[in-house]
Amino acid sequence: MRIRPIDLVDVLVYLVVLGVFIQLFPDVISETFLLALLTAILLKVVLEVVLWAKKKIVAGIRSADTRRVRIVGAVTLLLVLPGSKFMVLGLVDLAFGDAVRLGGFFQVTALIIVLMLARAGMRWLFRRTDKSASA
C-alpha cells in the first residue's frame, strides 16, 4: 500500500485532534510528543481498517438477496462499530502501555467521532480546492 499525501494530512490532523484531547481531558495522556505522533499513526491505521471493514459490510447488506443475510450484516455492523473502540484501546495499551491513555470508552468514542469529522472535513476541503484550481 502506498502512502498518499492525504494520508500524511490525516496523521497531522489526528495529531492535532489528539493534542486537543490531551489538553482538555485529564484522562487522555501521552507522555511525549513522539508517543502522541505514534498514537496518531496507529489511530490512522486502525480507523482505515475499520472504515474498510464497514464499507465491505454495508456493500454486503446492500447486495444481499435475503432478509437473513441483511440481518446478519446489520448485526455484524453493530458489533464492529463499538468493537472498534475497544480495539483502539487495546492496541494503544499493547503498543504504548501506561505511557499513553485515551481515557475510557466514551472518551475514545468522542475522539474517534472528532477524528472522523476532521478527516471528512479535510477531504471536503481538498476536493473543493481541487475543483477551484481546475476551473
XYZ file of N, CA, C and O in Angstrom:
540
model
N 0.839 -1.184 0.000
C 0.000 0.000 0.000
C 0.885 1.249 0.000
O 1.824 1.348 0.780
N 0.572 2.154 -0.894
C 1.324 3.406 -0.986
C 0.809 4.427 -0.003
O -0.383 4.506 0.262
N 1.707 5.241 0.506
C 1.306 6.353 1.366
C 1.035 7.547 0.462
O 1.911 7.989 -0.286
N -0.196 8.027 0.536
C -0.597 9.169 -0.278
C -0.460 10.453 0.543
O -0.455 10.396 1.776
N -0.376 11.612 -0.114
C -0.297 12.873 0.636
C -1.467 13.060 1.608
O -1.267 13.552 2.720
N -2.662 12.621 1.221
C -3.818 12.788 2.100
C -3.662 11.946 3.369
O -4.165 12.311 4.431
N -2.931 10.832 3.289
C -2.667 10.023 4.478
C -1.801 10.791 5.473
O -2.027 10.723 6.686
N -0.813 11.500 4.963
C 0.032 12.325 5.836
C -0.770 13.467 6.449
O -0.580 13.804 7.624
N -1.658 14.056 5.658
C -2.532 15.104 6.181
C -3.402 14.530 7.300
O -3.568 15.160 8.357
N -3.940 13.331 7.088
C -4.750 12.687 8.123
C -3.969 12.529 9.417
O -4.472 12.835 10.504
N -2.732 12.055 9.327
C -1.921 11.850 10.532
C -1.689 13.176 11.252
O -1.798 13.254 12.482
N -1.401 14.229 10.497
C -1.191 15.538 11.133
C -2.472 16.055 11.782
O -2.437 16.596 12.892
N -3.596 15.872 11.109
C -4.878 16.289 11.688
C -5.178 15.454 12.929
O -5.605 15.989 13.956
N -4.936 14.155 12.860
C -5.154 13.288 14.018
C -4.259 13.713 15.184
O -4.675 13.680 16.343
N -3.031 14.109 14.885
C -2.110 14.562 15.920
C -2.632 15.827 16.598
O -2.578 15.945 17.821
N -3.153 16.742 15.809
C -3.712 17.970 16.373
C -4.935 17.658 17.242
O -5.051 18.152 18.365
N -5.832 16.834 16.727
C -7.029 16.471 17.497
C -6.635 15.755 18.784
O -7.158 16.050 19.863
N -5.701 14.838 18.690
C -5.232 14.123 19.875
C -4.618 15.095 20.878
O -4.866 15.002 22.089
N -3.851 16.053 20.395
C -3.274 17.076 21.270
C -4.335 17.893 21.984
O -4.196 18.206 23.174
N -5.401 18.223 21.289
C -6.503 18.959 21.915
C -7.159 18.106 22.999
O -7.437 18.590 24.109
N -7.385 16.832 22.710
C -7.977 15.939 23.709
C -7.057 15.786 24.919
O -7.531 15.725 26.058
N -5.753 15.735 24.696
C -4.797 15.637 25.800
C -4.890 16.880 26.682
O -4.835 16.792 27.908
N -5.081 18.037 26.064
C -5.189 19.279 26.824
C -6.509 19.402 27.571
O -6.558 19.928 28.682
N -7.598 18.925 26.961
C -8.930 19.147 27.532
C -9.384 18.080 28.516
O -10.191 18.364 29.405
N -8.916 16.851 28.347
C -9.401 15.744 29.174
C -8.244 15.157 29.981
O -7.301 14.609 29.400
N -8.320 15.237 31.312
C -7.222 14.739 32.151
C -6.959 13.239 32.006
O -5.843 12.789 32.261
N -7.949 12.462 31.575
C -7.761 11.024 31.416
C -7.067 10.650 30.115
O -6.670 9.504 29.939
N -6.948 11.603 29.200
C -6.256 11.354 27.936
C -4.818 11.839 28.118
O -4.585 13.020 28.328
N -3.882 10.893 28.042
C -2.493 11.188 28.380
C -1.564 10.627 27.311
O -1.740 9.508 26.845
N -0.585 11.441 26.945
C 0.555 10.972 26.156
C 1.778 11.608 26.795
O 1.848 12.839 26.920
N 2.731 10.787 27.200
C 3.868 11.310 27.952
C 4.801 12.170 27.118
O 5.447 13.068 27.648
N 4.881 11.916 25.809
C 5.776 12.700 24.961
C 5.097 13.005 23.623
O 4.111 12.364 23.247
N 5.671 13.963 22.918
C 5.172 14.298 21.592
C 5.338 13.119 20.644
O 4.446 12.825 19.845
N 6.481 12.433 20.724
C 6.721 11.286 19.846
C 5.667 10.198 20.062
O 5.171 9.609 19.092
N 5.304 9.950 21.306
C 4.259 8.965 21.578
C 2.912 9.428 21.025
O 2.128 8.622 20.526
N 2.635 10.724 21.109
C 1.401 11.250 20.527
C 1.407 11.062 19.009
O 0.391 10.679 18.414
N 2.556 11.302 18.373
C 2.670 11.104 16.921
C 2.479 9.636 16.555
O 1.731 9.308 15.622
N 3.110 8.745 17.294
C 2.949 7.313 17.030
C 1.512 6.861 17.287
O 0.986 6.011 16.558
N 0.872 7.446 18.282
C -0.544 7.142 18.548
C -1.412 7.612 17.387
O -2.329 6.902 16.970
N -1.119 8.789 16.849
C -1.878 9.301 15.698
C -1.711 8.369 14.499
O -2.679 8.101 13.782
N -0.512 7.853 14.291
C -0.278 6.912 13.190
C -1.055 5.621 13.430
O -1.696 5.091 12.516
N -1.023 5.126 14.661
C -1.778 3.916 14.997
C -3.279 4.135 14.791
O -3.967 3.281 14.226
N -3.776 5.290 15.215
C -5.198 5.601 15.011
C -5.531 5.646 13.525
O -6.588 5.163 13.109
N -4.650 6.204 12.716
C -4.872 6.261 11.272
C -5.002 4.850 10.695
O -5.937 4.565 9.940
N -4.091 3.961 11.070
C -4.120 2.597 10.549
C -5.391 1.887 10.995
O -6.101 1.274 10.181
N -5.707 1.964 12.279
C -6.888 1.272 12.811
C -8.165 1.815 12.177
O -9.039 1.046 11.754
N -8.282 3.132 12.073
C -9.508 3.713 11.504
C -9.648 3.387 10.021
O -10.767 3.193 9.535
N -8.554 3.291 9.298
C -8.634 2.891 7.888
C -9.134 1.452 7.769
O -9.957 1.145 6.905
N -8.640 0.573 8.641
C -9.090 -0.821 8.619
C -10.581 -0.898 8.977
O -11.345 -1.614 8.318
N -11.002 -0.142 9.982
C -12.412 -0.148 10.386
C -13.289 0.408 9.263
O -14.353 -0.154 8.967
N -12.866 1.492 8.623
C -13.644 2.049 7.512
C -13.741 1.062 6.354
O -14.801 0.925 5.733
N -12.641 0.360 6.065
C -12.655 -0.642 5.004
C -13.640 -1.757 5.341
O -14.443 -2.156 4.492
N -13.587 -2.243 6.589
C -14.496 -3.313 7.011
C -15.947 -2.845 6.962
O -16.839 -3.574 6.506
N -16.182 -1.623 7.408
C -17.544 -1.079 7.404
C -18.092 -0.974 5.981
O -19.234 -1.339 5.710
N -17.254 -0.521 5.048
C -17.687 -0.420 3.651
C -18.035 -1.789 3.082
O -19.017 -1.945 2.362
N -17.214 -2.785 3.396
C -17.477 -4.150 2.912
C -18.781 -4.692 3.490
O -19.567 -5.320 2.773
N -19.016 -4.450 4.775
C -20.238 -4.940 5.412
C -21.462 -4.250 4.820
O -22.456 -4.901 4.498
N -21.384 -2.929 4.636
C -22.515 -2.186 4.070
C -22.770 -2.638 2.630
O -23.931 -2.804 2.226
N -21.713 -2.856 1.863
C -21.887 -3.347 0.489
C -22.544 -4.720 0.499
O -23.409 -5.012 -0.338
N -22.158 -5.565 1.456
C -22.782 -6.884 1.579
C -24.257 -6.797 1.933
O -25.079 -7.564 1.430
N -24.600 -5.843 2.800
C -26.005 -5.645 3.176
C -26.810 -5.180 1.966
O -27.902 -5.674 1.700
N -26.251 -4.237 1.212
C -26.964 -3.699 0.049
C -27.150 -4.730 -1.055
O -28.148 -4.711 -1.773
N -26.191 -5.629 -1.199
C -26.288 -6.609 -2.280
C -26.907 -7.931 -1.834
O -26.995 -8.863 -2.639
N -27.325 -7.989 -0.591
C -27.877 -9.241 -0.060
C -29.190 -9.596 -0.750
O -30.018 -8.733 -1.038
N -29.356 -10.895 -0.993
C -30.574 -11.384 -1.640
C -31.676 -11.714 -0.640
O -32.856 -11.649 -0.974
N -31.283 -12.070 0.564
C -32.286 -12.496 1.544
C -32.280 -11.585 2.759
O -31.277 -10.909 3.050
N -33.375 -11.611 3.451
C -33.525 -10.814 4.665
C -32.551 -11.297 5.735
O -31.991 -10.491 6.483
N -32.352 -12.617 5.807
C -31.458 -13.186 6.815
C -30.026 -12.676 6.640
O -29.359 -12.318 7.611
N -29.554 -12.591 5.419
C -28.203 -12.093 5.147
C -28.101 -10.621 5.539
O -27.092 -10.186 6.110
N -29.148 -9.853 5.269
C -29.154 -8.431 5.660
C -29.115 -8.284 7.177
O -28.404 -7.414 7.705
N -29.861 -9.114 7.875
C -29.884 -9.044 9.340
C -28.510 -9.405 9.914
O -28.007 -8.730 10.811
N -27.909 -10.461 9.379
C -26.567 -10.850 9.837
C -25.577 -9.708 9.565
O -24.732 -9.387 10.411
N -25.663 -9.084 8.413
C -24.793 -7.956 8.090
C -25.007 -6.785 9.026
O -24.045 -6.160 9.485
N -26.278 -6.493 9.334
C -26.581 -5.383 10.244
C -26.050 -5.666 11.648
O -25.489 -4.777 12.299
N -26.217 -6.896 12.108
C -25.699 -7.263 13.435
C -24.174 -7.168 13.448
O -23.578 -6.668 14.409
N -23.544 -7.620 12.383
C -22.082 -7.520 12.281
C -21.639 -6.067 12.332
O -20.685 -5.722 13.033
N -22.340 -5.214 11.611
C -22.020 -3.788 11.624
C -22.190 -3.212 13.026
O -21.353 -2.426 13.490
N -23.243 -3.606 13.717
C -23.475 -3.121 15.080
C -22.400 -3.613 16.053
O -22.143 -2.965 17.066
N -21.785 -4.733 15.757
C -20.686 -5.228 16.589
C -19.357 -4.562 16.236
O -18.529 -4.326 17.115
N -19.155 -4.256 14.959
C -17.898 -3.649 14.518
C -17.752 -2.223 15.056
O -16.668 -1.836 15.499
N -18.835 -1.467 15.038
C -18.729 -0.056 15.425
C -18.265 0.121 16.875
O -17.254 0.794 17.106
N -18.936 -0.448 17.881
C -18.396 -0.298 19.240
C -17.142 -1.139 19.465
O -16.267 -0.769 20.244
N -17.041 -2.262 18.779
C -15.864 -3.110 18.920
C -14.590 -2.412 18.495
O -13.512 -2.669 19.042
N -14.704 -1.508 17.530
C -13.518 -0.788 17.064
C -12.953 0.103 18.167
O -11.740 0.298 18.247
N -13.818 0.624 19.033
C -13.342 1.456 20.140
C -12.516 0.618 21.110
O -11.465 1.037 21.578
N -13.002 -0.587 21.413
C -12.254 -1.477 22.298
C -10.945 -1.908 21.635
O -9.915 -2.067 22.309
N -10.966 -2.081 20.321
C -9.760 -2.441 19.594
C -8.731 -1.318 19.700
O -7.546 -1.565 19.921
N -9.182 -0.064 19.549
C -8.281 1.078 19.678
C -7.665 1.104 21.074
O -6.444 1.239 21.230
N -8.502 0.956 22.102
C -7.992 0.972 23.472
C -6.981 -0.155 23.695
O -5.923 0.060 24.295
N -7.301 -1.347 23.217
C -6.412 -2.486 23.395
C -5.093 -2.326 22.672
O -4.022 -2.619 23.226
N -5.147 -1.853 21.423
C -3.911 -1.685 20.648
C -3.021 -0.589 21.213
O -1.790 -0.733 21.247
N -3.629 0.510 21.664
C -2.842 1.585 22.272
C -2.187 1.082 23.554
O -1.005 1.343 23.804
N -2.936 0.331 24.355
C -2.372 -0.229 25.582
C -1.254 -1.215 25.263
O -0.203 -1.203 25.906
N -1.463 -2.051 24.262
C -0.453 -3.031 23.872
C 0.812 -2.350 23.340
O 1.938 -2.740 23.678
N 0.631 -1.329 22.531
C 1.777 -0.665 21.895
C 2.535 0.257 22.847
O 3.768 0.320 22.808
N 1.820 0.973 23.711
C 2.456 2.034 24.485
C 2.343 1.865 25.995
O 2.930 2.653 26.741
N 1.573 0.881 26.449
C 1.429 0.653 27.889
C 0.821 1.856 28.598
O -0.093 2.501 28.076
N 1.374 2.184 29.751
C 0.841 3.295 30.549
C 1.309 4.661 30.062
O 0.862 5.683 30.581
N 2.193 4.689 29.072
C 2.707 5.971 28.577
C 1.663 6.740 27.777
O 1.745 7.959 27.647
N 0.667 6.032 27.246
C -0.430 6.664 26.503
C -1.729 6.081 27.014
O -1.885 4.865 27.093
N -2.657 6.976 27.363
C -4.006 6.547 27.750
C -4.998 7.425 27.003
O -4.837 8.639 26.938
N -6.010 6.797 26.449
C -7.027 7.544 25.701
C -8.310 7.695 26.493
O -9.347 8.033 25.937
N -8.236 7.483 27.788
C -9.426 7.600 28.622
C -10.243 6.322 28.534
O -9.726 5.248 28.235
N -11.532 6.457 28.768
C -12.432 5.317 28.728
C -13.165 5.210 27.404
O -12.863 5.912 26.436
N -14.153 4.345 27.396
C -14.907 4.059 26.175
C -15.535 5.331 25.591
O -15.474 5.572 24.389
N -16.148 6.151 26.444
C -16.851 7.334 25.929
C -15.885 8.390 25.402
O -16.161 9.048 24.393
N -14.725 8.540 26.056
C -13.744 9.496 25.541
C -13.145 9.012 24.229
O -12.921 9.808 23.316
N -12.912 7.708 24.120
C -12.408 7.167 22.847
C -13.461 7.323 21.758
O -13.131 7.664 20.621
N -14.715 7.095 22.107
C -15.793 7.279 21.130
C -15.828 8.727 20.642
O -15.897 8.988 19.431
N -15.749 9.679 21.581
C -15.738 11.102 21.203
C -14.509 11.413 20.361
O -14.606 12.126 19.347
N -13.366 10.868 20.741
C -12.134 11.091 19.981
C -12.274 10.569 18.555
O -11.945 11.274 17.594
N -12.790 9.374 18.404
C -12.932 8.794 17.066
C -13.942 9.576 16.228
O -13.721 9.816 15.042
N -15.030 10.020 16.848
C -16.012 10.830 16.107
C -15.363 12.113 15.620
O -15.518 12.498 14.448
N -14.610 12.784 16.493
C -13.949 14.031 16.090
C -12.894 13.751 15.021
O -12.757 14.519 14.057
N -12.146 12.650 15.163
C -11.151 12.301 14.135
C -11.818 12.076 12.782
O -11.313 12.547 11.752
N -12.939 11.375 12.770
C -13.629 11.094 11.508
C -14.212 12.379 10.899
O -14.180 12.561 9.683
N -14.723 13.261 11.749
C -15.230 14.543 11.246
C -14.085 15.386 10.676
O -14.240 16.013 9.616
N -12.958 15.396 11.370
C -11.796 16.147 10.875
C -11.296 15.559 9.559
O -10.958 16.297 8.630
N -11.278 14.232 9.472
C -10.865 13.552 8.242
C -11.796 13.927 7.087
O -11.346 14.269 5.991
N -13.093 13.857 7.339
C -14.075 14.208 6.306
C -13.952 15.679 5.916
O -14.043 16.030 4.735
N -13.720 16.534 6.892
C -13.567 17.963 6.614
C -12.353 18.247 5.747
O -12.424 19.061 4.813
N -11.251 17.586 6.015
C -10.044 17.783 5.198
C -10.253 17.271 3.777
O -9.841 17.916 2.814
N -10.917 16.142 3.643
C -11.181 15.621 2.304
C -12.116 16.561 1.536
O -11.925 16.800 0.347
N -13.109 17.096 2.210
C -14.017 18.050 1.578
C -13.240 19.284 1.140
O -13.418 19.782 0.024
N -12.366 19.779 2.016
C -11.574 20.963 1.702
C -10.658 20.710 0.504
O -10.560 21.548 -0.391
N -10.028 19.553 0.449
C -9.144 19.237 -0.680
C -9.925 19.069 -1.976
O -9.462 19.491 -3.036
N -11.097 18.444 -1.906
C -11.921 18.322 -3.124
C -12.337 19.697 -3.620
O -12.309 19.963 -4.817
N -12.712 20.546 -2.712
C -13.146 21.890 -3.087
C -11.970 22.678 -3.680
O -12.138 23.399 -4.665
N -10.795 22.543 -3.093
C -9.609 23.221 -3.606
C -9.224 22.710 -4.982
O -8.860 23.473 -5.867
N -9.338 21.384 -5.188
C -9.028 20.794 -6.496
C -9.994 21.296 -7.574
O -9.589 21.573 -8.702
N -11.273 21.433 -7.218
C -12.261 21.900 -8.191
C -12.007 23.345 -8.554
O -12.092 23.719 -9.731
N -11.662 24.193 -7.596
C -11.435 25.613 -7.892
C -10.120 25.807 -8.657
O -9.991 26.710 -9.462
N -9.133 24.932 -8.430
C -7.856 25.028 -9.151
C -8.022 24.610 -10.609
O -7.337 25.150 -11.492
N -8.909 23.645 -10.870
C -9.085 23.179 -12.247
C -10.053 24.050 -13.025
O -10.098 23.958 -14.247
N -10.765 24.927 -12.364
C -11.740 25.785 -13.065
C -11.097 27.016 -13.642
O -10.036 27.399 -13.489
